[in-house]
XYZ file of C-alpha atoms in Angstrom:
502
model
C -36.030 -13.586 27.527
C -32.337 -14.370 27.403
C -30.518 -12.894 24.424
C -28.905 -15.401 22.119
C -25.312 -14.927 21.118
C -23.648 -16.532 18.110
C -19.965 -17.460 17.890
C -17.717 -14.879 16.208
C -16.522 -17.570 13.779
C -20.103 -18.242 12.565
C -21.026 -14.534 12.340
C -17.869 -13.705 10.398
C -18.437 -16.628 8.033
C -22.077 -15.602 7.474
C -21.091 -11.989 6.798
C -18.578 -13.090 4.137
C -21.171 -15.438 2.592
C -23.827 -12.714 2.489
C -21.401 -10.151 1.052
C -20.284 -12.545 -1.717
C -23.882 -13.462 -2.513
C -24.907 -9.830 -2.807
C -21.975 -9.087 -5.024
C -22.858 -11.970 -7.339
C -26.508 -10.942 -7.410
C -25.547 -7.416 -8.404
C -23.339 -8.851 -11.133
C -26.206 -10.971 -12.462
C -28.605 -7.972 -12.362
C -26.239 -5.891 -14.480
C -25.795 -8.838 -16.791
C -29.530 -9.441 -17.284
C -30.897 -5.917 -17.320
C -28.148 -3.627 -18.606
C -25.885 -5.667 -20.856
C -27.937 -5.427 -24.039
C -28.351 -1.680 -23.987
C -24.737 -1.164 -22.938
C -23.421 -3.521 -25.621
C -25.455 -1.940 -28.417
C -24.596 1.624 -27.275
C -20.830 0.916 -27.312
C -21.045 -0.779 -30.716
C -23.027 2.151 -32.065
C -20.600 4.758 -30.744
C -17.674 2.850 -32.217
C -19.267 2.443 -35.666
C -20.317 6.098 -35.696
C -16.825 7.299 -34.827
C -14.929 5.257 -37.428
C -17.531 6.039 -40.148
C -17.394 9.783 -39.473
C -13.601 9.625 -39.617
C -13.720 7.909 -43.030
C -16.228 10.423 -44.311
C -14.253 13.366 -42.985
C -11.052 12.185 -44.748
C -12.758 11.397 -48.069
C -10.659 11.995 -51.214
C -11.624 11.060 -54.766
C -8.497 9.087 -55.663
C -7.277 5.475 -55.716
C -5.316 5.902 -52.494
C -8.466 6.611 -50.476
C -10.325 3.650 -51.994
C -7.370 1.402 -51.308
C -7.380 2.626 -47.728
C -11.013 1.842 -47.097
C -10.547 -1.478 -48.884
C -7.860 -2.422 -46.430
C -9.934 -1.128 -43.491
C -12.955 -3.191 -44.653
C -10.851 -6.332 -44.958
C -9.222 -6.043 -41.572
C -12.494 -5.392 -39.732
C -14.818 -7.539 -41.843
C -16.945 -4.502 -42.649
C -18.849 -3.733 -45.893
C -18.530 -0.156 -47.069
C -20.855 1.296 -49.711
C -20.638 4.580 -51.626
C -23.721 5.440 -53.647
C -26.047 8.171 -54.786
C -29.804 8.512 -54.454
C -31.666 9.515 -57.599
C -35.423 10.135 -57.395
C -35.714 8.107 -54.254
C -33.812 5.062 -55.621
C -30.364 3.865 -54.666
C -28.057 4.105 -57.710
C -24.520 2.960 -58.024
C -22.009 5.130 -59.867
C -21.110 3.363 -63.077
C -19.959 6.372 -65.035
C -19.138 9.594 -63.276
C -15.390 9.804 -62.650
C -15.041 7.626 -59.570
C -12.355 4.987 -59.420
C -14.438 2.020 -58.318
C -13.227 -1.334 -59.509
C -15.019 -4.643 -59.751
C -12.045 -6.290 -58.022
C -12.251 -4.107 -54.950
C -13.675 -5.638 -51.770
C -15.243 -2.302 -51.110
C -18.702 -2.975 -52.385
C -20.657 -0.547 -54.535
C -24.369 -0.661 -55.259
C -25.004 -2.016 -58.802
C -26.908 0.363 -61.056
C -29.194 -2.333 -62.410
C -30.747 -3.438 -59.113
C -31.884 -2.354 -55.683
C -29.845 -5.003 -53.936
C -26.717 -4.379 -51.943
C -24.363 -7.140 -53.027
C -21.385 -8.556 -51.176
C -18.342 -9.588 -53.127
C -18.178 -12.568 -53.565
C -21.733 -12.499 -54.855
C -22.899 -15.636 -52.935
C -23.522 -13.543 -49.772
C -26.583 -11.437 -50.538
C -28.571 -9.224 -48.196
C -31.883 -8.116 -49.690
C -33.753 -5.159 -48.332
C -37.463 -4.843 -48.681
C -38.884 -1.794 -50.399
C -40.177 -0.484 -47.073
C -36.788 -0.886 -45.345
C -34.974 0.652 -48.303
C -37.299 3.627 -48.334
C -36.857 4.019 -44.563
C -33.090 3.996 -44.958
C -33.222 6.534 -47.817
C -35.449 8.921 -45.837
C -33.289 8.683 -42.718
C -30.002 9.221 -44.513
C -31.249 12.165 -46.586
C -32.977 14.081 -43.821
C -30.823 13.187 -40.825
C -27.798 15.252 -39.905
C -26.295 12.427 -37.895
C -26.833 9.291 -40.019
C -29.157 6.366 -39.279
C -28.636 3.232 -37.280
C -30.744 0.138 -37.353
C -30.437 -3.613 -37.306
C -31.034 -5.802 -40.321
C -31.614 -9.497 -39.647
C -29.421 -11.723 -41.779
C -31.023 -14.960 -42.922
C -28.111 -16.297 -44.906
C -25.308 -15.967 -42.345
C -25.531 -17.729 -38.963
C -28.320 -16.333 -36.811
C -25.809 -15.303 -34.161
C -25.024 -12.201 -36.266
C -26.893 -8.977 -37.028
C -25.949 -6.069 -39.228
C -25.495 -2.581 -37.895
C -25.899 -0.042 -40.676
C -24.698 3.563 -40.562
C -25.149 6.076 -43.374
C -24.033 9.654 -43.839
C -23.526 12.291 -46.501
C -20.216 11.804 -48.270
C -20.137 14.506 -50.885
C -22.652 16.969 -52.279
C -23.384 16.995 -55.994
C -21.592 19.602 -58.103
C -24.700 20.025 -60.194
C -27.053 22.708 -58.970
C -29.975 21.199 -60.787
C -29.813 17.788 -59.136
C -31.056 18.191 -55.620
C -30.789 14.464 -54.933
C -27.526 13.710 -56.736
C -25.481 13.807 -53.469
C -23.188 10.876 -52.766
C -23.547 8.997 -49.526
C -21.434 6.716 -47.399
C -22.785 3.533 -45.795
C -20.981 1.100 -43.466
C -22.439 -2.281 -42.639
C -20.869 -4.000 -39.647
C -21.702 -7.555 -38.660
C -22.031 -7.697 -34.870
C -22.628 -10.622 -32.656
C -26.261 -11.073 -31.622
C -26.503 -9.753 -28.052
C -28.849 -12.545 -27.084
C -26.267 -15.105 -28.138
C -23.569 -13.115 -26.375
C -25.650 -12.946 -23.240
C -26.109 -16.716 -23.295
C -22.388 -17.250 -23.545
C -21.646 -14.751 -20.774
C -24.360 -16.241 -18.564
C -22.828 -19.682 -18.860
C -19.401 -18.334 -18.078
C -20.765 -16.147 -15.291
C -22.608 -19.083 -13.744
C -19.393 -21.102 -13.623
C -17.437 -18.095 -12.344
C -20.101 -17.463 -9.682
C -19.950 -20.987 -8.422
C -16.159 -20.936 -8.299
C -16.154 -17.485 -6.646
C -18.713 -18.639 -4.075
C -16.653 -21.733 -3.182
C -13.379 -19.719 -2.999
C -15.020 -16.976 -0.918
C -16.450 -19.499 1.494
C -13.035 -21.139 1.850
C -11.372 -17.756 2.411
C -14.101 -16.696 4.857
C -13.557 -19.810 6.923
C -9.818 -19.182 7.138
C -10.250 -15.442 7.859
C -12.987 -15.958 10.467
C -10.750 -18.469 12.243
C -7.853 -15.988 12.122
C -10.123 -13.441 13.861
C -11.844 -15.685 16.376
C -8.800 -17.778 17.387
C -6.845 -15.040 19.231
C -10.075 -13.711 20.823
C -10.979 -17.166 22.099
C -7.463 -17.511 23.435
C -7.818 -14.158 25.231
C -11.156 -15.250 26.700
C -9.592 -18.499 27.986
C -6.684 -16.596 29.522
C -9.138 -14.133 31.116
C -11.051 -17.004 32.731
C -7.764 -18.248 34.219
C -7.046 -14.729 35.485
C -10.531 -14.603 37.108
C -9.511 -17.547 39.243
C -6.699 -15.453 40.758
C -3.763 -16.672 38.647
C -1.836 -13.461 37.877
C 1.009 -15.337 36.185
C -0.949 -15.596 32.914
C 0.044 -13.639 29.834
C -2.424 -12.383 27.210
C -1.116 -13.090 23.687
C -2.277 -10.985 20.714
C -2.617 -11.987 17.137
C -2.009 -10.780 13.612
C -4.536 -7.941 13.923
C -3.657 -4.587 15.386
C -6.923 -4.314 17.353
C -6.433 -7.721 18.972
C -2.860 -6.791 19.882
C -4.032 -3.556 21.471
C -6.653 -5.557 23.437
C -4.049 -8.022 24.635
C -1.717 -5.215 25.670
C -4.580 -3.545 27.586
C -5.475 -6.799 29.325
C -1.832 -7.416 30.271
C -1.663 -3.882 31.657
C -4.909 -4.439 33.604
C -3.553 -7.779 34.834
C -0.371 -6.168 36.080
C -2.339 -3.464 37.877
C -4.635 -6.047 39.430
C -1.573 -7.960 40.546
C -0.103 -4.820 42.127
C -3.450 -4.079 43.788
C -3.710 -7.599 45.088
C -0.187 -7.402 46.479
C -0.945 -4.070 48.108
C -4.168 -5.509 49.525
C -2.193 -8.350 51.060
C 0.366 -5.879 52.396
C -2.461 -3.749 53.753
C -4.004 -6.722 55.542
C -0.621 -7.579 56.951
C 0.009 -3.953 57.986
C -3.472 -3.377 59.405
C -3.284 -6.656 61.290
C 0.064 -5.588 62.719
C -1.222 -2.089 63.531
C -4.307 -3.522 65.203
C -2.569 -6.353 67.002
C 0.193 -4.195 68.472
C -1.991 -1.680 70.321
C -4.450 -4.384 71.347
C -1.594 -6.469 72.725
C -0.236 -3.441 74.565
C -3.657 -2.526 75.919
C -4.196 -6.035 77.169
C -0.671 -6.249 78.617
C -0.895 -2.985 80.484
C -4.414 -3.674 81.670
C -3.182 -6.936 83.178
C -0.245 -5.067 84.732
C -2.605 -2.571 86.313
C -4.728 -5.445 87.614
C -1.835 -7.504 88.934
C 1.018 -5.117 89.727
C 0.482 -1.384 89.600
C -3.059 -1.130 90.811
C -1.948 0.166 94.162
C 0.886 2.315 92.855
C -0.554 5.611 91.567
C 2.514 6.633 89.501
C 2.784 3.331 87.658
C -0.979 3.084 87.318
C -1.066 6.546 85.685
C 1.764 5.640 83.364
C 0.187 2.379 82.300
C -3.239 3.963 81.843
C -1.700 6.677 79.634
C -0.178 3.993 77.406
C -3.575 2.312 77.144
C -5.140 5.689 76.181
C -2.434 6.362 73.573
C -2.890 2.969 71.988
C -6.664 3.407 72.002
C -6.224 6.747 70.242
C -4.017 5.035 67.665
C -6.735 2.455 67.027
C -9.294 5.234 66.797
C -7.159 7.086 64.266
C -6.831 3.972 62.152
C -10.564 3.346 62.151
C -11.158 7.017 61.311
C -8.829 6.758 58.312
C -10.727 3.755 57.017
C -14.061 5.524 57.497
C -12.892 8.693 55.761
C -11.569 6.741 52.835
C -14.833 4.879 52.502
C -16.814 8.077 52.431
C -14.579 9.713 49.871
C -14.665 6.679 47.612
C -18.441 6.405 47.797
C -18.901 10.083 46.946
C -21.028 10.747 49.998
C -18.567 13.189 51.521
C -19.772 16.769 51.177
C -17.233 19.591 50.818
C -18.216 22.895 52.490
C -15.745 25.636 51.449
C -15.212 28.659 53.694
C -12.743 31.530 53.881
C -10.009 31.073 56.470
C -6.392 31.940 57.232
C -4.253 29.159 55.774
C -1.154 30.255 57.696
C -2.993 30.027 61.000
C -4.287 26.546 60.103
C -0.734 25.411 59.352
C 0.395 26.629 62.775
C -2.512 24.885 64.468
C -1.684 21.540 62.853
C 2.040 21.911 63.576
C 1.313 22.577 67.229
C -0.513 19.201 67.371
C 2.829 17.572 66.593
C 4.534 19.360 69.488
C 4.625 16.158 71.528
C 6.762 14.600 68.796
C 9.250 17.478 69.091
C 9.560 16.811 72.764
C 9.796 13.022 72.569
C 11.674 12.462 69.297
C 13.467 15.774 68.741
C 11.640 16.741 65.508
C 12.176 20.309 64.339
C 9.312 22.066 62.566
C 10.094 25.176 60.513
C 7.270 27.482 59.470
C 7.021 31.185 58.723
C 4.334 32.878 56.648
C 2.119 36.001 56.758
C -1.652 35.688 57.019
C -3.003 34.254 53.775
C -6.691 33.845 53.044
C -7.854 30.670 51.321
C -11.267 29.379 50.187
C -11.647 25.638 50.885
C -13.210 23.099 53.233
C -11.462 23.899 56.530
C -11.764 20.463 58.182
C -10.692 18.605 55.043
C -7.631 20.817 54.508
C -6.816 20.349 58.183
C -6.843 16.577 57.588
C -4.665 17.002 54.474
C -2.058 18.968 56.442
C -2.150 16.485 59.309
C -1.598 13.517 56.933
C 1.223 15.276 54.996
C 3.072 16.340 58.146
C 2.549 12.887 59.657
C 3.937 11.312 56.488
C 7.012 13.648 56.671
C 7.554 12.540 60.304
C 7.604 8.892 59.172
C 10.254 9.544 56.516
C 12.199 12.422 58.112
C 15.974 12.546 57.616
C 18.738 12.390 60.193
C 18.379 16.121 60.899
C 14.720 15.430 61.907
C 13.745 18.704 60.250
C 10.338 19.214 58.656
C 9.720 22.427 56.719
C 6.182 23.671 56.124
C 5.698 26.453 53.611
C 2.745 28.688 52.768
C 2.874 31.340 50.067
C 0.763 33.322 47.608
C 1.470 32.124 44.067
C -0.911 34.421 42.216
C -3.581 31.926 41.282
C -3.888 30.432 44.807
C -2.256 29.702 48.117
C 0.495 27.062 47.857
C 1.210 24.894 50.842
C 4.219 22.589 50.940
C 5.591 20.039 53.414
C 9.267 19.035 52.957
C 11.667 16.644 54.633
C 15.348 15.753 54.186
C 14.821 11.978 54.125
C 15.987 9.370 51.644
C 13.615 10.597 48.953
C 11.495 8.618 46.481
C 12.834 6.981 43.332
C 11.346 8.142 39.995
C 9.649 4.780 39.369
C 7.857 4.994 42.769
C 6.936 8.672 42.523
C 3.639 8.150 40.647
C 2.549 5.388 43.039
C 2.724 7.303 46.329
C -0.930 8.361 46.051
C -2.134 4.774 45.749
C -3.694 3.360 48.898
C -1.673 0.800 50.872
C 1.453 1.781 48.962
C 4.746 2.398 50.746
C 7.852 3.404 48.855
C 10.176 2.037 51.501
C 8.888 -1.329 52.639
C 12.033 -2.004 54.682
C 11.258 0.731 57.158
C 9.005 -1.180 59.572
C 8.688 1.498 62.278
C 6.371 3.583 60.137
C 3.219 4.630 61.960
C 0.038 4.469 59.891
C -2.014 2.231 57.651
C -0.867 3.425 54.221
C -4.103 5.301 53.591
C -3.052 8.828 54.439
C -1.754 10.001 51.051
C -4.672 8.341 49.237
C -7.033 10.307 51.449
C -5.073 13.454 50.674
C -5.404 12.808 46.965
C -9.168 12.215 47.131
C -9.780 15.354 49.219
C -7.746 17.564 46.829
C -9.387 15.950 43.790
C -12.757 16.559 45.328
C -11.991 20.297 45.580
C -10.250 20.427 42.217
C -6.969 21.655 43.673
C -3.621 21.247 41.954
C -1.195 19.087 43.894
C 1.970 17.019 43.415
C 5.178 15.629 44.857
C 8.811 16.487 44.071
C 11.631 14.229 45.277
C 15.334 13.679 44.850
C 16.805 10.425 46.067
C 19.142 11.067 48.960
C 18.024 14.717 49.439
C 14.348 14.607 50.442
C 10.763 14.979 49.369
C 8.280 17.854 49.057
C 4.497 17.418 48.892
C 2.480 20.435 47.870
C -0.979 21.649 46.927
C -2.528 24.944 45.762
C -5.739 26.027 47.446
C -8.220 28.491 45.940
C -8.232 32.134 46.983
C -11.455 33.819 48.159
C -13.409 35.621 45.478
C -12.655 39.357 45.644
C -16.148 40.857 45.471
C -14.794 44.439 45.235
C -13.165 43.685 41.887
C -16.344 42.337 40.283
């Protein structure tokens, strides 16, 4: 079954929408399940802290009472100071405390069990059971007592949070329950009512957030997909063979990196295409020239020199030479194909590298006689461990390349030396050299550094074959060149393993 693909724009938009929805759902979950407990806990901690601070700083003087009066006014709290006598709440109407009827700090009246607000119209009545519960908690608890008291007189959106604690122990040793206590009553907003308000606000905020996030996701997804779609369109144009296109990036670093990579790949493809065309032109020329000569000299033998042995021999030799040239060209193509496919097998053996160099140089002796080339080589016997036939081909290609680009002195220097970690072989000429910008390209197939030199023999595959052979045997190799002074190609072959040292 064919896999379905969705546009990047749609997937990006959906991801934003899902992320926003999940965030809002989490917000609603916290609102519905954790708000009440969190709200009450924070209110409780706050009331406890301010009450303990007032108890800790208690002083029996008008300044203290004025202080808590001001505090009660500013926070809309009710603060009570009372004593408990035989299980009943008693106000202090006699014993040396500076309570005043005009203070907003409310004190329990001695003639009732009712905690009265001032002004008197706001009354909160506790049942006997609730009063007894409060008394027991505040007497026997070390940390005070918190509980809610529903208020029927004030709006139902409010509750009372009550906190009590020991204020001062009685100075009388005989009165075990004559201690004075501190009580703070704080009206707090009903959490249910608060939740309703927050839910309404949160619903509106959620709708607005969802709309804004969708709008932003559309813009952002377009910003992402637009440059990618543009790159895809440019790539389709490139696939048609138009190498003049240019990949344009966008506002994102990754897209810019992608466009730079595609531009680099496009440039390399353009170079490869140009080299392919050059190769076809070169190979056509290299094939056509010997074929033309073979045909021409064959016709000459047939028509003119057939009865003249000397001319016939000369013409036949030219035909043989051109046939060998064709054979060499076909062999290069076959070798390159094997190396590229990975089917070529390397069989290393131990041999004398110096002797191999001499053998290959001797094969170029005919060029010394015809063209005046001078080959310099001097080296002691040096044992190497490599594929003999492949290294022979490497040397043949390197020396042949040096012959193509030899300088006016027509001198080619072949070196062979022990460099410690291997046997280094070098082939140098005093030609025009290779420019730095062309130096890294000499190993590429079909590439020629000097296109103007048309009398070069070969297909442009030799150095690429050298590279693949040396890579296949993991040998170090390279090229050093100075423009106007010459070029040196070199490689380092492995030494045989010395079994006596192991």
